[in-house]
mmCIF file of C-alpha atoms in Angstrom:
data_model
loop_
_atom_site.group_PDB
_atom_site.id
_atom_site.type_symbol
_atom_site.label_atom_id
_atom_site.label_comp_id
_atom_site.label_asym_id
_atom_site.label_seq_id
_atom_site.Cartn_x
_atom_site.Cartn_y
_atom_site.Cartn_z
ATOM 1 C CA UNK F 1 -10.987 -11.341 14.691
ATOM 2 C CA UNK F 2 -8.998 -14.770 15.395
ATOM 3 C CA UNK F 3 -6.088 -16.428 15.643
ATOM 4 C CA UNK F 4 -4.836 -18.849 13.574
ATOM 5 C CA UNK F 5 -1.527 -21.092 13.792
ATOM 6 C CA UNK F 6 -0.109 -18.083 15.380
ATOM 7 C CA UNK F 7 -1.732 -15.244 12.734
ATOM 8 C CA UNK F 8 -4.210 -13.109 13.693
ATOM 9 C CA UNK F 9 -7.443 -12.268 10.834
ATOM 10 C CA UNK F 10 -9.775 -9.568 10.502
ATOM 11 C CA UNK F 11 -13.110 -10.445 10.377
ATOM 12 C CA UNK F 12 -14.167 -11.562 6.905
ATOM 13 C CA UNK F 13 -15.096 -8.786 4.374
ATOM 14 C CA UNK F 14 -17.745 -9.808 1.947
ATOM 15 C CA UNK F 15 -17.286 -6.056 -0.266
ATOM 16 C CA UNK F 16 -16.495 -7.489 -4.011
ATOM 17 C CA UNK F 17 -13.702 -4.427 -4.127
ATOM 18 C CA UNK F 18 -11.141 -6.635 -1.933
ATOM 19 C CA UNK F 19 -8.971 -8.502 -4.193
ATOM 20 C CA UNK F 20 -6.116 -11.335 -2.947
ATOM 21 C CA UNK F 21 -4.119 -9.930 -0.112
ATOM 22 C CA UNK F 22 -1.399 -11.921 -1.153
ATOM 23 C CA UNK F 23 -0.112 -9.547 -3.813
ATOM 24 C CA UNK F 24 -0.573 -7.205 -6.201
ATOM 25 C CA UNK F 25 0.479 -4.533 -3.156
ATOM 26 C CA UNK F 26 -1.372 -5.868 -0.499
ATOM 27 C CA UNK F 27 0.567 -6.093 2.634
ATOM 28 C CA UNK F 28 -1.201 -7.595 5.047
ATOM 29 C CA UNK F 29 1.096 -10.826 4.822
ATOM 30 C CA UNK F 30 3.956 -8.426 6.542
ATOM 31 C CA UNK F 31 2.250 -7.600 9.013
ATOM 32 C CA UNK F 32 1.052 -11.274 9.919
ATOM 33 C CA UNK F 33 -2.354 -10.905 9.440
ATOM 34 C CA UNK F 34 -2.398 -12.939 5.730
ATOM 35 C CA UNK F 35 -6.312 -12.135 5.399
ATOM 36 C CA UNK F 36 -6.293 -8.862 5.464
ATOM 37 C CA UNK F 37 -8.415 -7.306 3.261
ATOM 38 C CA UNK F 38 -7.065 -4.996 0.466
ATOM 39 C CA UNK F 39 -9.129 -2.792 -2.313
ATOM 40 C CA UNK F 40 -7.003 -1.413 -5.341
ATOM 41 C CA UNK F 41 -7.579 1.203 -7.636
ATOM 42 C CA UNK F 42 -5.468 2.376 -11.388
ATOM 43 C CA UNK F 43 -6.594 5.826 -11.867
ATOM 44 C CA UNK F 44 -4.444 5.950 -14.974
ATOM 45 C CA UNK F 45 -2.116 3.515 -16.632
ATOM 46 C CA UNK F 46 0.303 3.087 -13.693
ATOM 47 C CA UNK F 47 0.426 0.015 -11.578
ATOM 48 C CA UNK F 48 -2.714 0.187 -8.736
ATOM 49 C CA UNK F 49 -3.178 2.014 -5.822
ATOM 50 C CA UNK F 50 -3.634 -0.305 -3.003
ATOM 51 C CA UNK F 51 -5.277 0.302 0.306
ATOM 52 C CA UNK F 52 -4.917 -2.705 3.002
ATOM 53 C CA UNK F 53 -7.021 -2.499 6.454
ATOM 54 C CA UNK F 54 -4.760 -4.021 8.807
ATOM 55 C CA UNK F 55 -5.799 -4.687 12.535
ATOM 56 C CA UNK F 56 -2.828 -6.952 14.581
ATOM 57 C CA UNK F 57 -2.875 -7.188 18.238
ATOM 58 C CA UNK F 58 -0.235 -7.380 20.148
ATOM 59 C CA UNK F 59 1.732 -10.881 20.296
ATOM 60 C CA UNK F 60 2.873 -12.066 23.337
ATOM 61 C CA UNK F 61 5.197 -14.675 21.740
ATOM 62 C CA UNK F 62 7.894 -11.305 20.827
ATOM 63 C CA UNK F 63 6.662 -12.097 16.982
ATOM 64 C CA UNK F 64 5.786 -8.508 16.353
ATOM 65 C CA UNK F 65 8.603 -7.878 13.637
ATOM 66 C CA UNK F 66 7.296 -6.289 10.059
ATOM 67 C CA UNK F 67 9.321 -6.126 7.094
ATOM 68 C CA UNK F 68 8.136 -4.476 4.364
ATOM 69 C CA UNK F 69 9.707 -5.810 1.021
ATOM 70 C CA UNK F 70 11.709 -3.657 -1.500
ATOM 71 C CA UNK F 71 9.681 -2.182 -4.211
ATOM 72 C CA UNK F 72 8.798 0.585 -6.366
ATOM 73 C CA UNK F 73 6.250 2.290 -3.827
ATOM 74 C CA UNK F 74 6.411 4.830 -1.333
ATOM 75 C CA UNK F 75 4.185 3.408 1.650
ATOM 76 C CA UNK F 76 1.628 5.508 4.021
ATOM 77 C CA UNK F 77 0.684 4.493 7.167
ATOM 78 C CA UNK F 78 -2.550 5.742 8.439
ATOM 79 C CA UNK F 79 -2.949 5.520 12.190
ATOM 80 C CA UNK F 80 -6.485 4.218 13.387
ATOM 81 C CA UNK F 81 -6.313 4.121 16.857
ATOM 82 C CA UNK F 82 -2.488 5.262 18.833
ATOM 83 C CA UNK F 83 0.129 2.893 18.243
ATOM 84 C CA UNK F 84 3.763 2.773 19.343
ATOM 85 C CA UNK F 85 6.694 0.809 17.549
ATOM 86 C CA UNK F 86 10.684 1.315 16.763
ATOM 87 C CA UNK F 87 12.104 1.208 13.785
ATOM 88 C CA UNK F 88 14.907 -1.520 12.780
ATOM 89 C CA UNK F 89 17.845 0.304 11.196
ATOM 90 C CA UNK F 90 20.271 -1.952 8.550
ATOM 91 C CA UNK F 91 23.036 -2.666 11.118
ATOM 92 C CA UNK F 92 19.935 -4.340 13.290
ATOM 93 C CA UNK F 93 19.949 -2.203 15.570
ATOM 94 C CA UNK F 94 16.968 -0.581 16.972
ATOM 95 C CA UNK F 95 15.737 2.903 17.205
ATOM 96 C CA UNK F 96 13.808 4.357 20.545
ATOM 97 C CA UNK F 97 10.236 3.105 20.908
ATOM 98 C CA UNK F 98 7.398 5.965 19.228
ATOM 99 C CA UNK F 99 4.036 6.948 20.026
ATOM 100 C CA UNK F 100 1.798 7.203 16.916
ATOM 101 C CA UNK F 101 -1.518 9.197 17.472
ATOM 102 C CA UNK F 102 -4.524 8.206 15.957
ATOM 103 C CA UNK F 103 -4.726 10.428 12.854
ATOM 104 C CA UNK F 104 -1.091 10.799 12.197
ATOM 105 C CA UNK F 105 0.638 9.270 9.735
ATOM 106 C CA UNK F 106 4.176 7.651 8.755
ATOM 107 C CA UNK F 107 5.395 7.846 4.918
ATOM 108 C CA UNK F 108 8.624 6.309 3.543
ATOM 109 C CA UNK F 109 10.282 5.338 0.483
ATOM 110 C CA UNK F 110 10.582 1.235 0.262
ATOM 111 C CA UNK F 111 12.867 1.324 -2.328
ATOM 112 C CA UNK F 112 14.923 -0.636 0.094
ATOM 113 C CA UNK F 113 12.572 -1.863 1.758
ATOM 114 C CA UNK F 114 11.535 -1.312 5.688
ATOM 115 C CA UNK F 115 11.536 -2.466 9.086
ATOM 116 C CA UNK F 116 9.735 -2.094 12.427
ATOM 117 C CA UNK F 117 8.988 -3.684 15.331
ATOM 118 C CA UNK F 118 5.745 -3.614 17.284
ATOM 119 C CA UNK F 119 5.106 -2.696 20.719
ATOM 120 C CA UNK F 120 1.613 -2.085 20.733
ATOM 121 C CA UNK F 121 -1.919 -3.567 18.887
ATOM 122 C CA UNK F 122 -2.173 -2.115 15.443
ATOM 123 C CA UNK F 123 -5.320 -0.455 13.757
ATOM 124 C CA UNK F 124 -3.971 0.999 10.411
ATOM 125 C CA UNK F 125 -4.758 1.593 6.886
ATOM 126 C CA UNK F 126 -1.746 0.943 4.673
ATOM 127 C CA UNK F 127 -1.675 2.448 1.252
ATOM 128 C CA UNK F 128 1.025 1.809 -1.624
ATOM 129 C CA UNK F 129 1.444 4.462 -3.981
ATOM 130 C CA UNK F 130 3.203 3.240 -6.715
ATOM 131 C CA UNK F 131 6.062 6.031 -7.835
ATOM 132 C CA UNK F 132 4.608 5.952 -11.634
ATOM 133 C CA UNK F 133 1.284 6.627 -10.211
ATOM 134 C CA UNK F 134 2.384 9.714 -8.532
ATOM 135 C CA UNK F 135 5.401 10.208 -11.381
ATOM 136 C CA UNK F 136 1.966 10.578 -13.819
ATOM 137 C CA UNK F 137 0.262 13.419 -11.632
ATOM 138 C CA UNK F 138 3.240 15.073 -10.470
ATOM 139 C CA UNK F 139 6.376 15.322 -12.854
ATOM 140 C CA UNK F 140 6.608 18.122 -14.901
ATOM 141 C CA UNK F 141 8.558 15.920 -17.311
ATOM 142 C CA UNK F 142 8.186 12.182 -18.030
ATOM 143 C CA UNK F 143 12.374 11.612 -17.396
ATOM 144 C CA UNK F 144 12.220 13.240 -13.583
ATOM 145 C CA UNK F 145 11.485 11.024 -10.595
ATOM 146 C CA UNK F 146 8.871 11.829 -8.129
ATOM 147 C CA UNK F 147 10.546 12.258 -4.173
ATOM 148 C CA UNK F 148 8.598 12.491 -1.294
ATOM 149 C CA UNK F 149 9.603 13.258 1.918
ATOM 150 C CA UNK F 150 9.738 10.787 4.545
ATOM 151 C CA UNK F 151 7.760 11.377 7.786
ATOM 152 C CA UNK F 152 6.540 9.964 11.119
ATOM 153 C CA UNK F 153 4.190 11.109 13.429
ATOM 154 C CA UNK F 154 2.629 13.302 11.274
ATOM 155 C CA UNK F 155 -0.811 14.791 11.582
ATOM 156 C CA UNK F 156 -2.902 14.559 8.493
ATOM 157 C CA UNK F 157 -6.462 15.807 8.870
ATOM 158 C CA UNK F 158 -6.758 15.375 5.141
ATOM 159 C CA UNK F 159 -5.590 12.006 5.197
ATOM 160 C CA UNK F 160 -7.909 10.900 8.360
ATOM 161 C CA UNK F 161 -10.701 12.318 6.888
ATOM 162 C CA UNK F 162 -10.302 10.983 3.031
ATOM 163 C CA UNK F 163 -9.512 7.485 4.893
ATOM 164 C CA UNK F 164 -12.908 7.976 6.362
ATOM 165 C CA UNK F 165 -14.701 7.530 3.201
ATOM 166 C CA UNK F 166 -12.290 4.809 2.058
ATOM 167 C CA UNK F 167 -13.244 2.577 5.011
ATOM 168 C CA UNK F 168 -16.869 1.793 4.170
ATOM 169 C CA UNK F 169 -15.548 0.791 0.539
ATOM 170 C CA UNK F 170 -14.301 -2.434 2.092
ATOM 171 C CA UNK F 171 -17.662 -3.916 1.840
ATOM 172 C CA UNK F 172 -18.456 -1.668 -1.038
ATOM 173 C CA UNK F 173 -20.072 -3.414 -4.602
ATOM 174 C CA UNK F 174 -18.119 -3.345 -7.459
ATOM 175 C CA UNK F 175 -20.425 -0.014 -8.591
ATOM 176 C CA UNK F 176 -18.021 2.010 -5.956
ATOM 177 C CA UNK F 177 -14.981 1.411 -8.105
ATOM 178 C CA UNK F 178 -14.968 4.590 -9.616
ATOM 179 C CA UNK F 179 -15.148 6.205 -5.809
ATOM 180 C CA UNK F 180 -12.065 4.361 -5.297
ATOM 181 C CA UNK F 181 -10.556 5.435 -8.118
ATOM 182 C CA UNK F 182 -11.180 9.308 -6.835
ATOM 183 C CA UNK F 183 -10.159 9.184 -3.775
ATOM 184 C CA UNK F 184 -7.127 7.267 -4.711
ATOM 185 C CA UNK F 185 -6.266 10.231 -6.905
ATOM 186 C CA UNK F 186 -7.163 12.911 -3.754
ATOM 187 C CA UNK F 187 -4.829 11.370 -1.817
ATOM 188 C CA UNK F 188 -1.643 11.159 -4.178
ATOM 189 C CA UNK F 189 -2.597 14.811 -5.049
ATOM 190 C CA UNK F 190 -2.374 15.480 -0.997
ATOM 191 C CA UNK F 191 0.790 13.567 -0.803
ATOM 192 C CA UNK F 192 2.484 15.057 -3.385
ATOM 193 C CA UNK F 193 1.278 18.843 -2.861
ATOM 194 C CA UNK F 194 2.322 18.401 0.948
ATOM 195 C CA UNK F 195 5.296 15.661 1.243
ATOM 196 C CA UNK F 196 6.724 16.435 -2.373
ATOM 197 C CA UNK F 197 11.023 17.060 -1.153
ATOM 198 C CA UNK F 198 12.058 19.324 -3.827
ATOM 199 C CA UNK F 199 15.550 20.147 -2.605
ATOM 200 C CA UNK F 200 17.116 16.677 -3.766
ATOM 201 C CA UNK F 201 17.434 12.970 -2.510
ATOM 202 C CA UNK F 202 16.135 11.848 0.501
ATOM 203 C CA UNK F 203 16.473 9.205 2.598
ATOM 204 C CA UNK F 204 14.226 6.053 2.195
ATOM 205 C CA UNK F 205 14.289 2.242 3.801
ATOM 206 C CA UNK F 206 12.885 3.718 7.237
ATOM 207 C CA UNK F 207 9.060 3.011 8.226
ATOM 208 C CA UNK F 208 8.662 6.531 9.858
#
C-alpha cells in the first residue's frame, strides 16, 4: 500500500476478475483510494453486483470525507477490521462519531446518495446491490419495489463469513466467475430475507 499525490492504493491485484474501479459500481474513487480493486458479477439480467476491497488509512491532512453518489443501489458495508466514522446529514451537519466492529455491517439506500466522514483507517468490503438485482429475486410482482432496511452496526455472521470466500476471488482466474456469481446471489438472498422493511418507506441517503 502507497501513497500517491495524496491517494492512498492497495497493493496491486493481478486476479483477471477485477475490472476498472472507475465505474461500472466500483467505489473505490469515493473513498480516495482510485485503485481499488473491484470484481462484479450479473447473476441474471439486472445490472452487476459489485464487490470493491477498500483499505484507506487514516489522513492526517482532515481529507477523510466520502460521498457516495446517487444511484439506483442500496450499498453494504462490510467491516474488516473496527472502524469508527460520523455520518454527514443534508443540512451539513454532523452526527456523533461510531464504533464499527469488525464483522458488522452498515446498509443504506443511495438513492440520494450518502455521506460520512472518517475518523479511523478503513478495511472494508463494499458491495452495490443494484435494486433490479434484488427487485428480480425478491418481488412477488414485477411493478413492486424492493425496500430494505437501513442499518449500522450490525452484526452479520452470514455476511462475514460469505465475505470470507469472496476475498480470495480478488486474485481469482476468470474460471471463478461462476463462484462469484453464487455468492453474489447468497448474499442478496441474506439481505433481502433479513433487512427486507415490509411495513412501508424507509429512510435512505444515510451511510449507517
Amino acid at each position: 500500500m502507497c501513497s500517491t499525490n495524496g491517494r492512498w492504493q492497495n497493493k496491486r491485484y493481478e486476479g483477471a476478475l477485477v475490472i476498472n474501479t472507475h465505474g461500472n459500481g466500483c467505489v473505490g474513487l469515493f473513498f480516495g483510494v482510485p485503485d481499488a480493486p473491484c470484481i462484479s458479477a450479473a447473476p441474471f439480467d439486472a445490472t452487476g453486483f459489485t464487490v470493491t476491497h477498500v483499505v484507506r488509512p487514516f489522513s492526517s491532512d482532515g481529507a477523510n470525507t466520502v460521498q457516495l453518489s446517487a444511484t439506483d443501489c442500496y450499498f453494504m458495508m462490510l467491516y474488516l477490521a473496527p472502524a469508527q466514522h460520523a455520518d454527514v446529514l443534508k443540512d451539513g451537519c454532523h452526527t456523533a462519531v461510531r464504533l464499527y466492529p469488525e464483522g458488522s455491517i452498515c446498509l443504506v439506500d443511495l438513492g440520494t446518495g450518502a455521506e460520512i466522514v472518517l475518523h479511523s483507517s478503513l478495511r472494508a468490503l463494499c458491495f452495490m446491490m443494484p435494486k433490479d438485482l434484488l427487485a428480480e429475486l425478491g418481488a412477488p410482482a414485477p411493478d413492486l419495489a424492493i425496500k430494505l432496511k437501513c442499518v449500522r452496526g450490525t452484526n452479520d455472521p452470514v455476511i462475514a463469513s460469505l465475505s470470507d470466500a469472496v476475498l480470495p476471488l480478488f486474485h481469482a482466474a476468470p474460471t471463478a466467475k461462476p463462484m462469484l456469481r453464487h455468492l453474489a446471489l447468497a448474499i442478496c438472498a441474506h439481505v433481502l430475507h433479513t433487512y427486507e422493511d415490509v411495513s412501508g418507506p424507509h429512510s435512505g441517503g444515510r451511510l449507517q
